[in-house]
Coordinates of C-alpha atoms in Angstrom, one line a residue:
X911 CA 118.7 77.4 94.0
X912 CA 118.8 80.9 95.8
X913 CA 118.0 84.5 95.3
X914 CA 120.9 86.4 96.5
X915 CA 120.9 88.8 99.5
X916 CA 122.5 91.2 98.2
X917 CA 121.2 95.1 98.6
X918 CA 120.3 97.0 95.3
X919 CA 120.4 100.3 94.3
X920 CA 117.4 101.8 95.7
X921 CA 117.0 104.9 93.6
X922 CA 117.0 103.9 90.6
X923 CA 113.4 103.5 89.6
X924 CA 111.1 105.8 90.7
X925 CA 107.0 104.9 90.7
X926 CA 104.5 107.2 90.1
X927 CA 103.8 108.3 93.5
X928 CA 107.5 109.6 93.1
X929 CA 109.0 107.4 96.0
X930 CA 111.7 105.5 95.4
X931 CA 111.3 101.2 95.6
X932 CA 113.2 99.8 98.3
X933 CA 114.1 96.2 98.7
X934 CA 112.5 94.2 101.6
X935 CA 113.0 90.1 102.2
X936 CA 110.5 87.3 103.8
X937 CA 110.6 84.1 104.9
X938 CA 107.8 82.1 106.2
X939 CA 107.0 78.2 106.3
X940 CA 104.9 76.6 104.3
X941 CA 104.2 73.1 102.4
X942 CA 107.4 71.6 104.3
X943 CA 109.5 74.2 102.9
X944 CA 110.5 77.2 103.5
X945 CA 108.7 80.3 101.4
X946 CA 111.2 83.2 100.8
X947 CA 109.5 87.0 99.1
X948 CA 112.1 88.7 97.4
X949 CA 110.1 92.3 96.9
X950 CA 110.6 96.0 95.5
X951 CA 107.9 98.7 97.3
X952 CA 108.0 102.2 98.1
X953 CA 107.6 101.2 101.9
X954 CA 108.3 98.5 104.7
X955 CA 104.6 98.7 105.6
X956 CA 102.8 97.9 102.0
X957 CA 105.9 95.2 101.8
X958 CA 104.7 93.7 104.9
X959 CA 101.0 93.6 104.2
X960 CA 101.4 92.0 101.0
X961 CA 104.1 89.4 102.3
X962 CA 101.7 88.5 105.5
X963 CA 98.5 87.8 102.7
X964 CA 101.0 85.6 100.8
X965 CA 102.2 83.5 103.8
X966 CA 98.4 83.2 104.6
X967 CA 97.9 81.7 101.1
X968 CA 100.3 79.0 101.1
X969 CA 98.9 78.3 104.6
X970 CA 95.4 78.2 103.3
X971 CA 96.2 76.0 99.9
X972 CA 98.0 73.8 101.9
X973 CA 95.6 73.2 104.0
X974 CA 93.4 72.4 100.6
X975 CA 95.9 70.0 99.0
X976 CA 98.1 68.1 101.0
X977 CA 97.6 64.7 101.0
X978 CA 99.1 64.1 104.4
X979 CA 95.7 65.0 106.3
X980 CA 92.9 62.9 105.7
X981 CA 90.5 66.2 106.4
X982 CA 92.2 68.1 103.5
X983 CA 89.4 68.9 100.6
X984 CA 91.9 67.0 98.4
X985 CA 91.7 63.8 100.5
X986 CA 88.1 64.3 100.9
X987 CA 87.8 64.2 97.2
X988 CA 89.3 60.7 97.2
X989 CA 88.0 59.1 100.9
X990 CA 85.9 55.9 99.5
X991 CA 82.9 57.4 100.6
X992 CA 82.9 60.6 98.4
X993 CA 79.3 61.6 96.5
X994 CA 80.4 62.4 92.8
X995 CA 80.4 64.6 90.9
X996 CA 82.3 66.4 94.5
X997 CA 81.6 69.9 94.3
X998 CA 85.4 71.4 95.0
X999 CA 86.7 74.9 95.8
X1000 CA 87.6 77.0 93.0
X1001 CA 91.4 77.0 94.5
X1002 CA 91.5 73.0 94.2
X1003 CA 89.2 73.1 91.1
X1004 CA 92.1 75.1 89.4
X1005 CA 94.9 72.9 90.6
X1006 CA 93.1 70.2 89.5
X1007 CA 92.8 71.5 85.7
X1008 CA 96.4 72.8 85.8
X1009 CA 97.6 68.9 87.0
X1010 CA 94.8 67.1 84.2
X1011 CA 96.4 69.7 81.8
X1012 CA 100.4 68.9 82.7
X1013 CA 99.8 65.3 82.4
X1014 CA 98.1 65.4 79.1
X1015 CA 101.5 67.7 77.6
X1016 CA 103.8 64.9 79.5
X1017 CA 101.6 61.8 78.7
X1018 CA 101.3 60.7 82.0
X1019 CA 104.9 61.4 83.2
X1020 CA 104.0 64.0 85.6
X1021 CA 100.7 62.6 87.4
X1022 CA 97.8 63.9 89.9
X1023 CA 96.4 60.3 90.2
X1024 CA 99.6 58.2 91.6
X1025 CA 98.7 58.8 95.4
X1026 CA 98.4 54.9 95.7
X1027 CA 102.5 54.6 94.4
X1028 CA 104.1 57.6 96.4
X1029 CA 102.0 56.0 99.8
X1030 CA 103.8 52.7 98.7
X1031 CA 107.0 54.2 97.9
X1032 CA 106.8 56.3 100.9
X1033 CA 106.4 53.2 103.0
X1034 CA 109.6 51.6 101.3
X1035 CA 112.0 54.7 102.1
X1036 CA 110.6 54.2 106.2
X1037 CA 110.9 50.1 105.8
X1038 CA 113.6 49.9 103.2
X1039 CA 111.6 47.1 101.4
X1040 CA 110.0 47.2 98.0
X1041 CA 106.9 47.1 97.8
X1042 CA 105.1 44.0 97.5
X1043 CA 104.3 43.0 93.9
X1044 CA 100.3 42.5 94.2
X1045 CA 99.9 46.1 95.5
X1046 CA 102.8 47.6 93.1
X1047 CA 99.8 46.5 90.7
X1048 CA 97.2 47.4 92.3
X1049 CA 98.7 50.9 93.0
X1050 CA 99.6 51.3 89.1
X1051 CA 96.3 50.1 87.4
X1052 CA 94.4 53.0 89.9
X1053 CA 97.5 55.6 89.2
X1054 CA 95.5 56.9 85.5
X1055 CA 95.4 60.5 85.5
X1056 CA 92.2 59.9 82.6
X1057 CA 90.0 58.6 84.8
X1058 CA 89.4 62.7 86.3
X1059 CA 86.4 64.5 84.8
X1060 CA 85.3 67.9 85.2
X1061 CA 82.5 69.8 85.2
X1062 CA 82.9 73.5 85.2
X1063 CA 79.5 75.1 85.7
X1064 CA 79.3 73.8 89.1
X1065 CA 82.9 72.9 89.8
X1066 CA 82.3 69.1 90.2
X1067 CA 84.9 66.7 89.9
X1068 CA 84.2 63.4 89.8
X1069 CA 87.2 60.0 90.2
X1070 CA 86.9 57.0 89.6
X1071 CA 86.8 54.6 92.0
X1072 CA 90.1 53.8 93.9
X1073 CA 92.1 56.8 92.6
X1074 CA 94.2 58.6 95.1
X1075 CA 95.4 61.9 93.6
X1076 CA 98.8 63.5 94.9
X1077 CA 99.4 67.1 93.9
X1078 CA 103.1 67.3 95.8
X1079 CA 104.3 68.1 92.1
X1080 CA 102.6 70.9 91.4
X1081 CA 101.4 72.2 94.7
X1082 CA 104.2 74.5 95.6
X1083 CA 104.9 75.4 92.1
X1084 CA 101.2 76.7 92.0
X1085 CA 101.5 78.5 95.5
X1086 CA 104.4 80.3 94.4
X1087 CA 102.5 81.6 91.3
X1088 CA 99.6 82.5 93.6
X1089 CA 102.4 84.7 96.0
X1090 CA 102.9 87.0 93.0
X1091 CA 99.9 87.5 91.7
X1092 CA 99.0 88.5 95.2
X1093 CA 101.9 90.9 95.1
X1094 CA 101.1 92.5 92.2
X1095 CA 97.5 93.1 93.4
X1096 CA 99.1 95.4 96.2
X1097 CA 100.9 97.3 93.6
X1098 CA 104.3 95.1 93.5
X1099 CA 105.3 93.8 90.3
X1100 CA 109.2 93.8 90.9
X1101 CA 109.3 90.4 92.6
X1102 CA 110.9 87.2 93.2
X1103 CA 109.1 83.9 95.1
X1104 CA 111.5 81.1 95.8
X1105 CA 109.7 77.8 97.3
X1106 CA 112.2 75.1 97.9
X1107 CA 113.4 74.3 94.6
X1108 CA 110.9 76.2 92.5
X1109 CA 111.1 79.4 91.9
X1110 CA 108.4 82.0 90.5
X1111 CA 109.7 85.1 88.8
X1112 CA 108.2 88.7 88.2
X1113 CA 109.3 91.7 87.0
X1114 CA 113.3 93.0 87.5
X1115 CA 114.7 95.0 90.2
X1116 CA 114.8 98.2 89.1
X1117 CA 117.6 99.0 86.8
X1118 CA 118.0 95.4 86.0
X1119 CA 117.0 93.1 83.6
X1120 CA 116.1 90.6 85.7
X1121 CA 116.4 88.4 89.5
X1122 CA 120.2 86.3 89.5
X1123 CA 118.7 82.9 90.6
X1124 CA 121.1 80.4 91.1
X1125 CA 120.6 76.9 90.3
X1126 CA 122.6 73.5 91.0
X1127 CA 124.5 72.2 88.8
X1128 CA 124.9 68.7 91.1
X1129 CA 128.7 68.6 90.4
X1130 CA 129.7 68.1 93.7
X1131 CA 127.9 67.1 97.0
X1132 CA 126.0 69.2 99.4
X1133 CA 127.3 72.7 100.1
X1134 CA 130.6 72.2 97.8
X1135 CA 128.1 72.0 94.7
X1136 CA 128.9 74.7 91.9
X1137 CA 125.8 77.0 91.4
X1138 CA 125.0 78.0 88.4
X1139 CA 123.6 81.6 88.0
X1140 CA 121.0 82.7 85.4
X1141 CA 119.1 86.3 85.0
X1142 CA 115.3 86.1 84.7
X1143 CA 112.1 88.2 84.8
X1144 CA 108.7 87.2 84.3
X1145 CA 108.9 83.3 84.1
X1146 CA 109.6 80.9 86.7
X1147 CA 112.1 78.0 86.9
X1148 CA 112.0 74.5 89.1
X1149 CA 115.1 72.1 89.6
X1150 CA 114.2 68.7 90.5
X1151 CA 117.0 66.1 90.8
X1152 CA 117.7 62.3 92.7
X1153 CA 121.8 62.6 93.3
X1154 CA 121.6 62.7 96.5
X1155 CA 117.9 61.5 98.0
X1156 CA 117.7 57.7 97.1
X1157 CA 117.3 55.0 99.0
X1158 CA 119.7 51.8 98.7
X1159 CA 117.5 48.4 98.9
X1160 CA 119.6 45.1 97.7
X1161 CA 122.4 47.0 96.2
X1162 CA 120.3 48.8 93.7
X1163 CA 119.7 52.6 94.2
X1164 CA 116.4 53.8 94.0
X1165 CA 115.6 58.0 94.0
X1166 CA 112.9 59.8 95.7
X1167 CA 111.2 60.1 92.5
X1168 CA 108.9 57.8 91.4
X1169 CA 108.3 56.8 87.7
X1170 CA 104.3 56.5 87.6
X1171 CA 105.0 54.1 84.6
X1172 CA 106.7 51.2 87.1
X1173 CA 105.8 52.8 90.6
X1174 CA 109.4 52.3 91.6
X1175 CA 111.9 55.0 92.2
X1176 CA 113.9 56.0 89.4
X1177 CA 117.5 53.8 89.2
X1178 CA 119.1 56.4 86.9
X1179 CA 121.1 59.2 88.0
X1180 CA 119.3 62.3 87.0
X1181 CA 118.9 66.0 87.9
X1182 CA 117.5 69.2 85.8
X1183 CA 115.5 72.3 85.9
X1184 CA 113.1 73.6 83.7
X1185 CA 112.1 77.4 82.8
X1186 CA 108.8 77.9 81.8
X1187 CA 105.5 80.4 81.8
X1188 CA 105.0 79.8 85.4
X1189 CA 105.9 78.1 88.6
X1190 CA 103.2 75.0 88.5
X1191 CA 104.1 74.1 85.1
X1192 CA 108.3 74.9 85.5
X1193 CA 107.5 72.8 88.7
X1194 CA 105.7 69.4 87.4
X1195 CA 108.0 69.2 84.6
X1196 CA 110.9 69.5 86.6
X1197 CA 109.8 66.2 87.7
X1198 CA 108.1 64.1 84.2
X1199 CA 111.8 65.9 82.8
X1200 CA 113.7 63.1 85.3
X1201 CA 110.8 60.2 84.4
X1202 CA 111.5 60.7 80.9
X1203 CA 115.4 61.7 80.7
X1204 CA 117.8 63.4 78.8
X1205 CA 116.8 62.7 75.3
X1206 CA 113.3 62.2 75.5
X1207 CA 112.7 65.2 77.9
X1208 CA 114.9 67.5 75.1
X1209 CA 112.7 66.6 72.7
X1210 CA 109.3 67.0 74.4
X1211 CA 110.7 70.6 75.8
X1212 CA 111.6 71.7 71.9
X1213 CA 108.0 71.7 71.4
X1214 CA 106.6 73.6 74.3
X1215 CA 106.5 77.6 73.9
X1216 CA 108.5 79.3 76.7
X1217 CA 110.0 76.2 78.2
X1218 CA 113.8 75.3 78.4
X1219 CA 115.3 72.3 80.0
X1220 CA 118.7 72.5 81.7
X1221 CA 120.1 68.8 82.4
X1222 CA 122.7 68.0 84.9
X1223 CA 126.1 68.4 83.5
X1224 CA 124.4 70.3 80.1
X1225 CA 127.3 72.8 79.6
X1226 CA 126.9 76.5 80.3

């Protein structure tokens, strides 16, 4: 997926200050991708300031949710030794009601509390061995997304004990959201935020109806994949897909994604991308979309407002 560089017409929405809105690009790092702010302001300078605050953002809510540092407020939540209810940060309290939430819609195919499977199944992409069937079992019976309750006068959460939540399916999704609401405090609502594969989309360049995102359509390998282009505004759109990360182990082929209903990576080809409301939901069911498949991700998507799933191979 990729916003195109491209220059636009400059002068062809004026604000109300009467200055014309340029176009101005960032990248910056940020939750082992690469952020890129796609933006229309009257100047280089308000551009900058508001690009700088979002970079900052993804920096700090990183910081908050990533399960790869044991001081995070996320793993700190989960450490054994945790007093619950934990009182959390309103950023992570939020997250953590926007996860609950997207598991309830995808009954537990996209879900917060299967930390203890993507540790395993991260461990059998390094090893290339399964995992071993005692703590396969072990890591499943813990992996229930129910056992979260909230408290929202004093923002306590409280886990049962042995879950391990993960928010790698949401997290960037979320952060991207967060970039344009951050824009749009600084006065700019004509914007684009592209996150890996999850894109959050604002209002159109001027003159237009909307941002040309291009997603792909995992027809071909690598760089000789055809793209397929779409025009949004104001909604966001995630592609999620295991053609090419998988991991072969006995002759079967097992994808980066993991089904929280066997704790195995999935063994069935499968790509597609979601548009919905915004990023963290277009992003977490870019992912319970490839757990449940074609036919029972359809139907699931034909009852939720705003959403539309595009599956590999799905004609134009």
């Amino acid at each position: 997926m990729s916003v195109p560089n491209r220059l636009l017409p400059l002068l062809l929405c004026l604000p109300l200050s009467g200055r014309a809105l340029e176009r101005f690009d960032f990248s910056g790092p940020g939750m082992a991708t690469t952020f890129r702010i796609a933006c229309h302001a009257e100047s280089r300078g308000a551009a900058e300031r508001a690009a700088q605050e979002c970079f900052e953002r993804v920096a700090f809510l990183h910081a908050i949710c990533t399960d790869y540092d044991p001081a995070s407020e996320l793993m700190r939540l989960c450490a054994p030794g945790a007093v619950h209810p934990f009182q959390t940060s309103a950023e992570l309290y939020d997250i953590l009601l926007k996860a609950r939430e997207l598991a309830v819609l995808t009954q537990g195919a996209f879900n917060p509390a299967c930390g203890h499977l993507t540790q395993l199944w991260r461990r059998t992409r390094r090893t290339g061995k399964l995992p071993p069937e005692d703590r396969l079992q072990r890591g499943l019976k813990a992996a229930d997304w129910q056992r979260m309750s909230f408290e929202p006068e004093t923002r306590g959460v409280t886990l049962a004990e042995g879950t391990l939540l993960d928010l790698g399916g949401i997290a960037k999704g979320w952060a991207a959201d967060e970039c344009l609401r951050l824009l749009k405090r600084h006065g700019i609502t004509r914007a684009v935020v592209q996150a890996g594969g999850d894109t959050a989309v604002g209002g159109p360049p001027p003159g237009e109806e909307g941002w040309e995102i291009k997603l792909r359509t995992f027809s071909k390998p690598g760089g000789d994949d055809e793209l397929r282009a779409l025009v949004l505004a104001e909604c966001a759109v995630s592609t999620s897909g295991d053609l090419y990360q998988f991991t072969e182990i006995g002759g079967v082929r097992y994808s980066h994604i993991v089904s929280p209903f066997t704790g195995m990576g999935l063994t069935e080809r499968v790509a597609c991308s979601v548009i919905a409301p915004d990023c963290a939901m277009s992003d977490a069911l870019a992912t319970a979309m490839c757990v449940l498949g074609e036919q029972r991700g359809t139907a699931l998507a034909a009852g939720l407002p705003g959403v539309r799933v595009i599956f590999a191979g799905e004609k134009k």
